[in-house]
GROMACS .gro file of C-alpha atoms in nm:
model
  281
    1MET     CA    1  -2.591  -9.071  -2.430
    2LYS     CA    2  -2.483  -9.235  -2.738
    3HIS     CA    3  -2.293  -9.040  -3.004
    4SER     CA    4  -2.552  -9.070  -3.193
    5ASP     CA    5  -2.802  -8.952  -2.969
    6PHE     CA    6  -2.682  -8.598  -3.080
    7ILE     CA    7  -2.660  -8.321  -3.314
    8THR     CA    8  -2.453  -8.141  -3.474
    9SER     CA    9  -2.522  -7.722  -3.521
   10ALA     CA   10  -2.411  -7.551  -3.829
   11TYR     CA   11  -2.132  -7.404  -3.593
   12GLY     CA   12  -2.045  -7.729  -3.523
   13VAL     CA   13  -2.150  -7.794  -3.146
   14GLN     CA   14  -2.295  -8.125  -3.077
   15ILE     CA   15  -2.615  -8.129  -2.933
   16PRO     CA   16  -2.821  -8.371  -2.720
   17LYS     CA   17  -3.105  -8.504  -2.909
   18ILE     CA   18  -3.318  -8.410  -2.553
   19ILE     CA   19  -3.267  -8.142  -2.319
   20TYR     CA   20  -3.375  -8.141  -1.965
   21GLY     CA   21  -3.529  -7.788  -1.879
   22THR     CA   22  -3.493  -7.651  -1.576
   23ALA     CA   23  -3.787  -7.331  -1.551
   24TRP     CA   24  -4.049  -7.315  -1.271
   25LYS     CA   25  -3.807  -7.605  -1.036
   26LYS     CA   26  -3.692  -7.288  -0.788
   27ASP     CA   27  -3.497  -7.437  -0.466
   28ARG     CA   28  -3.527  -7.766  -0.594
   29THR     CA   29  -3.294  -7.714  -0.897
   30ALA     CA   30  -3.003  -7.846  -0.754
   31ALA     CA   31  -3.096  -8.183  -0.662
   32LEU     CA   32  -3.326  -8.239  -1.047
   33VAL     CA   33  -2.979  -8.113  -1.257
   34GLU     CA   34  -2.798  -8.331  -1.046
   35GLN     CA   35  -3.042  -8.626  -1.094
   36ALA     CA   36  -3.095  -8.540  -1.432
   37ILE     CA   37  -2.743  -8.540  -1.496
   38LYS     CA   38  -2.665  -8.892  -1.335
   39ALA     CA   39  -2.983  -9.024  -1.520
   40GLY     CA   40  -2.726  -8.977  -1.838
   41PHE     CA   41  -2.858  -8.590  -1.944
   42ARG     CA   42  -2.622  -8.389  -2.145
   43GLY     CA   43  -2.803  -8.081  -2.213
   44ILE     CA   44  -2.895  -7.832  -1.986
   45ASP     CA   45  -3.137  -7.543  -2.054
   46THR     CA   46  -3.169  -7.231  -1.827
   47ALA     CA   47  -3.214  -6.862  -1.820
   48CYS     CA   48  -3.071  -6.597  -1.592
   49GLN     CA   49  -3.441  -6.466  -1.538
   50PRO     CA   50  -3.489  -6.456  -1.154
   51ARG     CA   51  -3.878  -6.450  -1.211
   52HIS     CA   52  -3.873  -6.837  -1.322
   53TYR     CA   53  -3.544  -6.969  -1.368
   54HIS     CA   54  -3.331  -7.057  -1.044
   55GLU     CA   55  -2.982  -7.065  -1.249
   56PRO     CA   56  -2.755  -7.033  -0.983
   57GLY     CA   57  -2.899  -7.370  -0.837
   58VAL     CA   58  -2.811  -7.526  -1.204
   59GLY     CA   59  -2.476  -7.434  -1.169
   60GLU     CA   60  -2.476  -7.666  -0.815
   61GLY     CA   61  -2.640  -7.905  -0.989
   62LEU     CA   62  -2.359  -7.923  -1.295
   63ALA     CA   63  -2.067  -7.887  -0.981
   64ALA     CA   64  -2.161  -8.142  -0.834
   65CYS     CA   65  -2.138  -8.403  -1.141
   66LEU     CA   66  -1.854  -8.246  -1.229
   67GLY     CA   67  -1.536  -8.474  -1.196
   68GLN     CA   68  -1.712  -8.808  -1.119
   69GLY     CA   69  -1.600  -8.932  -1.431
   70LEU     CA   70  -1.735  -8.614  -1.606
   71SER     CA   71  -1.553  -8.283  -1.740
   72ARG     CA   72  -1.738  -7.970  -1.876
   73SER     CA   73  -1.692  -8.043  -2.187
   74ASP     CA   74  -1.959  -8.341  -2.148
   75ILE     CA   75  -2.282  -8.104  -2.098
   76TYR     CA   76  -2.449  -7.861  -2.322
   77LEU     CA   77  -2.514  -7.589  -2.141
   78GLN     CA   78  -2.765  -7.303  -2.276
   79THR     CA   79  -2.900  -7.031  -2.110
   80LYS     CA   80  -3.123  -6.691  -2.165
   81PHE     CA   81  -3.021  -6.290  -2.230
   82THR     CA   82  -3.409  -6.187  -2.078
   83PRO     CA   83  -3.466  -5.805  -2.228
   84LEU     CA   84  -3.580  -5.588  -1.922
   85ASN     CA   85  -4.008  -5.662  -2.019
   86GLY     CA   86  -3.947  -6.052  -1.925
   87GLN     CA   87  -3.806  -5.950  -1.586
   88ASP     CA   88  -3.980  -5.959  -1.282
   89PRO     CA   89  -3.855  -5.575  -1.105
   90GLN     CA   90  -3.805  -5.683  -0.810
   91GLN     CA   91  -3.491  -5.896  -0.926
   92VAL     CA   92  -3.340  -5.792  -1.241
   93PRO     CA   93  -3.019  -6.003  -1.290
   94TYR     CA   94  -2.878  -5.671  -1.415
   95ASP     CA   95  -2.834  -5.288  -1.418
   96PRO     CA   96  -3.197  -5.209  -1.564
   97LYS     CA   97  -3.049  -4.861  -1.616
   98VAL     CA   98  -2.762  -4.879  -1.857
   99GLY     CA   99  -2.780  -4.959  -2.212
  100LEU     CA  100  -2.846  -5.250  -2.408
  101SER     CA  101  -2.542  -5.374  -2.484
  102GLU     CA  102  -2.429  -5.337  -2.160
  103GLN     CA  103  -2.733  -5.498  -2.039
  104VAL     CA  104  -2.636  -5.838  -2.229
  105ALA     CA  105  -2.253  -5.792  -2.117
  106GLN     CA  106  -2.406  -5.771  -1.737
  107SER     CA  107  -2.652  -6.064  -1.778
  108PHE     CA  108  -2.337  -6.304  -1.942
  109ASP     CA  109  -2.109  -6.169  -1.640
  110THR     CA  110  -2.405  -6.317  -1.439
  111SER     CA  111  -2.455  -6.682  -1.573
  112LEU     CA  112  -2.116  -6.710  -1.587
  113ARG     CA  113  -2.087  -6.741  -1.231
  114ASN     CA  114  -2.432  -6.829  -1.156
  115LEU     CA  115  -2.340  -7.195  -1.372
  116LYS     CA  116  -1.947  -7.188  -1.268
  117THR     CA  117  -1.834  -7.215  -1.609
  118THR     CA  118  -1.592  -6.986  -1.791
  119TYR     CA  119  -1.855  -7.026  -2.145
  120LEU     CA  120  -2.182  -7.120  -2.293
  121ASP     CA  121  -2.294  -7.353  -2.572
  122CYS     CA  122  -2.495  -7.116  -2.618
  123LEU     CA  123  -2.649  -6.832  -2.546
  124ILE     CA  124  -3.052  -6.714  -2.660
  125LEU     CA  125  -3.213  -6.393  -2.691
  126HIS     CA  126  -3.569  -6.467  -2.452
  127SER     CA  127  -3.809  -6.318  -2.678
  128PRO     CA  128  -3.740  -6.120  -2.960
  129ILE     CA  129  -3.763  -5.718  -2.906
  130ALA     CA  130  -4.006  -5.518  -3.064
  131ASP     CA  131  -3.788  -5.192  -3.177
  132GLU     CA  132  -3.535  -5.309  -3.459
  133HIS     CA  133  -3.298  -5.081  -3.348
  134GLN     CA  134  -3.288  -5.243  -3.029
  135GLN     CA  135  -3.340  -5.590  -3.188
  136LEU     CA  136  -3.005  -5.557  -3.374
  137GLU     CA  137  -2.784  -5.362  -3.097
  138VAL     CA  138  -2.870  -5.666  -2.863
  139TRP     CA  139  -2.814  -5.913  -3.119
  140ARG     CA  140  -2.457  -5.710  -3.228
  141ALA     CA  141  -2.374  -5.765  -2.816
  142MET     CA  142  -2.464  -6.138  -2.849
  143GLU     CA  143  -2.175  -6.158  -3.116
  144ALA     CA  144  -1.948  -5.993  -2.966
  145ILE     CA  145  -2.016  -6.256  -2.687
  146PHE     CA  146  -1.976  -6.505  -2.964
  147LYS     CA  147  -1.670  -6.355  -3.094
  148ALA     CA  148  -1.488  -6.331  -2.785
  149GLY     CA  149  -1.498  -6.710  -2.766
  150GLY     CA  150  -1.782  -6.672  -2.428
  151ALA     CA  151  -2.096  -6.841  -2.648
  152LYS     CA  152  -2.026  -7.117  -2.888
  153GLN     CA  153  -2.302  -6.984  -3.047
  154LEU     CA  154  -2.636  -6.807  -3.071
  155GLY     CA  155  -3.028  -6.878  -3.008
  156ILE     CA  156  -3.327  -6.691  -2.994
  157SER     CA  157  -3.639  -6.830  -2.840
  158ASN     CA  158  -4.017  -6.736  -2.833
  159CYS     CA  159  -4.025  -6.637  -3.164
  160TYR     CA  160  -4.383  -6.707  -3.421
  161ASN     CA  161  -4.311  -6.500  -3.676
  162ALA     CA  162  -4.158  -6.636  -3.975
  163GLU     CA  163  -4.087  -6.331  -4.112
  164ARG     CA  164  -3.977  -6.152  -3.842
  165LEU     CA  165  -3.710  -6.437  -3.726
  166ALA     CA  166  -3.617  -6.449  -4.147
  167LEU     CA  167  -3.546  -6.066  -4.063
  168ILE     CA  168  -3.342  -6.163  -3.745
  169TYR     CA  169  -3.102  -6.422  -3.949
  170GLN     CA  170  -3.073  -6.156  -4.256
  171LYS     CA  171  -2.910  -5.883  -4.024
  172ALA     CA  172  -2.681  -6.105  -3.834
  173ASP     CA  173  -2.306  -6.155  -3.868
  174ILE     CA  174  -2.347  -6.470  -3.623
  175LYS     CA  175  -2.632  -6.604  -3.760
  176PRO     CA  176  -2.869  -6.832  -3.533
  177ALA     CA  177  -2.770  -7.185  -3.468
  178VAL     CA  178  -3.138  -7.281  -3.274
  179LEU     CA  179  -3.413  -7.169  -3.229
  180GLN     CA  180  -3.653  -7.268  -2.931
  181ASN     CA  181  -4.034  -7.274  -2.904
  182ARG     CA  182  -4.331  -7.344  -2.752
  183PHE     CA  183  -4.455  -7.686  -2.953
  184TYR     CA  184  -4.826  -7.623  -2.986
  185ALA     CA  185  -5.108  -7.608  -3.183
  186ASP     CA  186  -5.191  -7.269  -3.153
  187THR     CA  187  -4.899  -7.164  -3.383
  188ARG     CA  188  -4.994  -7.450  -3.644
  189TYR     CA  189  -4.698  -7.626  -3.506
  190ASP     CA  190  -4.435  -7.385  -3.658
  191ARG     CA  191  -4.433  -7.539  -3.978
  192LYS     CA  192  -4.284  -7.244  -4.161
  193ILE     CA  193  -4.087  -7.152  -3.859
  194ARG     CA  194  -3.965  -7.523  -3.940
  195ASP     CA  195  -3.911  -7.490  -4.307
  196PHE     CA  196  -3.716  -7.223  -4.224
  197CYS     CA  197  -3.476  -7.355  -4.011
  198ARG     CA  198  -3.466  -7.665  -4.191
  199GLU     CA  199  -3.362  -7.464  -4.489
  200HIS     CA  200  -3.100  -7.204  -4.286
  201GLN     CA  201  -2.926  -7.539  -4.074
  202VAL     CA  202  -3.121  -7.385  -3.792
  203LEU     CA  203  -3.202  -7.640  -3.531
  204TYR     CA  204  -3.540  -7.612  -3.378
  205GLN     CA  205  -3.600  -7.710  -3.023
  206GLY     CA  206  -3.963  -7.701  -2.813
  207PHE     CA  207  -4.059  -7.683  -2.521
  208TRP     CA  208  -4.432  -7.790  -2.342
  209THR     CA  209  -4.435  -8.004  -2.617
  210LEU     CA  210  -4.635  -8.289  -2.356
  211THR     CA  211  -4.853  -8.058  -2.190
  212ALA     CA  212  -4.984  -7.859  -2.497
  213ASN     CA  213  -5.014  -8.168  -2.676
  214PRO     CA  214  -5.304  -8.423  -2.450
  215GLY     CA  215  -5.487  -8.489  -2.731
  216VAL     CA  216  -5.210  -8.593  -2.905
  217LEU     CA  217  -5.051  -8.827  -2.604
  218GLN     CA  218  -5.493  -8.995  -2.601
  219HIS     CA  219  -5.500  -9.020  -2.965
  220LYS     CA  220  -5.575  -9.362  -3.053
  221LEU     CA  221  -5.270  -9.375  -3.292
  222VAL     CA  222  -5.036  -9.323  -3.074
  223GLN     CA  223  -5.149  -9.545  -2.765
  224LYS     CA  224  -5.181  -9.841  -3.021
  225LEU     CA  225  -4.816  -9.734  -3.113
  226ALA     CA  226  -4.736  -9.760  -2.782
  227ILE     CA  227  -4.872 -10.058  -2.657
  228GLN     CA  228  -4.629 -10.207  -2.998
  229TYR     CA  229  -4.354 -10.059  -2.889
  230GLN     CA  230  -4.405 -10.119  -2.526
  231ARG     CA  231  -4.304  -9.780  -2.463
  232SER     CA  232  -4.540  -9.499  -2.331
  233PRO     CA  233  -4.741  -9.263  -2.515
  234ALA     CA  234  -4.479  -8.975  -2.397
  235GLN     CA  235  -4.211  -9.159  -2.552
  236VAL     CA  236  -4.343  -9.254  -2.865
  237PHE     CA  237  -4.434  -8.852  -2.925
  238PHE     CA  238  -4.052  -8.786  -2.788
  239ARG     CA  239  -3.933  -9.057  -3.035
  240PHE     CA  240  -4.142  -8.899  -3.321
  241LEU     CA  241  -3.973  -8.572  -3.250
  242THR     CA  242  -3.626  -8.637  -3.241
  243GLN     CA  243  -3.707  -8.857  -3.619
  244ILE     CA  244  -3.849  -8.509  -3.812
  245GLY     CA  245  -3.540  -8.286  -3.664
  246ILE     CA  246  -3.735  -8.173  -3.324
  247ILE     CA  247  -3.482  -8.157  -3.014
  248PRO     CA  248  -3.740  -8.171  -2.727
  249LEU     CA  249  -3.722  -7.957  -2.412
  250THR     CA  250  -3.815  -8.186  -2.086
  251GLY     CA  251  -3.904  -8.041  -1.759
  252THR     CA  252  -4.005  -8.400  -1.546
  253THR     CA  253  -3.916  -8.379  -1.167
  254SER     CA  254  -3.975  -8.756  -1.188
  255ALA     CA  255  -3.667  -8.992  -1.191
  256THR     CA  256  -3.876  -9.254  -1.394
  257HIS     CA  257  -3.960  -9.003  -1.633
  258MET     CA  258  -3.576  -8.866  -1.649
  259ARG     CA  259  -3.488  -9.265  -1.766
  260ASP     CA  260  -3.817  -9.274  -1.975
  261ASP     CA  261  -3.737  -8.981  -2.151
  262LEU     CA  262  -3.359  -9.070  -2.255
  263ALA     CA  263  -3.467  -9.448  -2.343
  264ILE     CA  264  -3.656  -9.343  -2.622
  265PHE     CA  265  -3.337  -9.415  -2.840
  266GLU     CA  266  -3.396  -9.800  -2.770
  267PHE     CA  267  -3.644  -9.753  -3.039
  268ALA     CA  268  -3.760  -9.612  -3.384
  269LEU     CA  269  -4.061  -9.559  -3.567
  270THR     CA  270  -4.060  -9.650  -3.919
  271PRO     CA  271  -4.101  -9.297  -4.188
  272ASP     CA  272  -4.512  -9.432  -4.215
  273GLU     CA  273  -4.588  -9.353  -3.810
  274CYS     CA  274  -4.406  -9.062  -3.799
  275ALA     CA  275  -4.594  -8.940  -4.109
  276ALA     CA  276  -4.904  -9.059  -3.932
  277ILE     CA  277  -4.843  -8.868  -3.603
  278ASP     CA  278  -4.790  -8.587  -3.818
  279ASP     CA  279  -5.125  -8.618  -3.992
  280LEU     CA  280  -5.227  -8.534  -3.647
  281LEU     CA  281  -5.115  -8.249  -3.557
   0.00000   0.00000   0.00000
């Protein structure tokens, strides 16, 4: 990826404009992460949540690529602290009996071991916590990791309520630099939340972008642009997202689609074309 294919966060962290997502890859994780990095991906998303992610596999895939002309600083690596209600009770990656702050600390230590790294480029809270006091305790524990140099920035995911996000932002000493949400019609594409993010220098990452939007990909406008630019509808949609300031995650397992996803920076849609696609949403 070229320098122009990155965006700088409020904390000065360089984030690729498209990120490789590792959910649901199970025992294929290591091979797919290695394949993605060799294809040119420089951003990897995972979570310390064995139910949906094989975090040690991400570490293995990453380790296989380092030293072959690549160093750790070339890779943007983000993982998540997943609260207890999001974990499989049979495989919690921290002691469920300890307090929340200690759960965050243990989860972080587990992630560093799994990922074979000494720091994270971003530590994300996997989902907001209903109880406000508990939410603040968890965020303070994440802030302690940031202040100790363990994570270069913090983020939150699966937060679909603009007021909730504003409250978290307001109470935080270290403001979230990243918000990662499912990008789909059920939430009206997070328009209010994206407005908040723009105003407060929070970078919006979208996942489930292709799977959740078959109607957009099949729309005659997107199909027409695909023919015009000699690209696939998926490439047109991903390019549109990057041009309106959204960082898409892609979880493809296909080497061809990996190359296609990285090739979106080889062309650009006009402002009018972006506006027309935006109208479809």
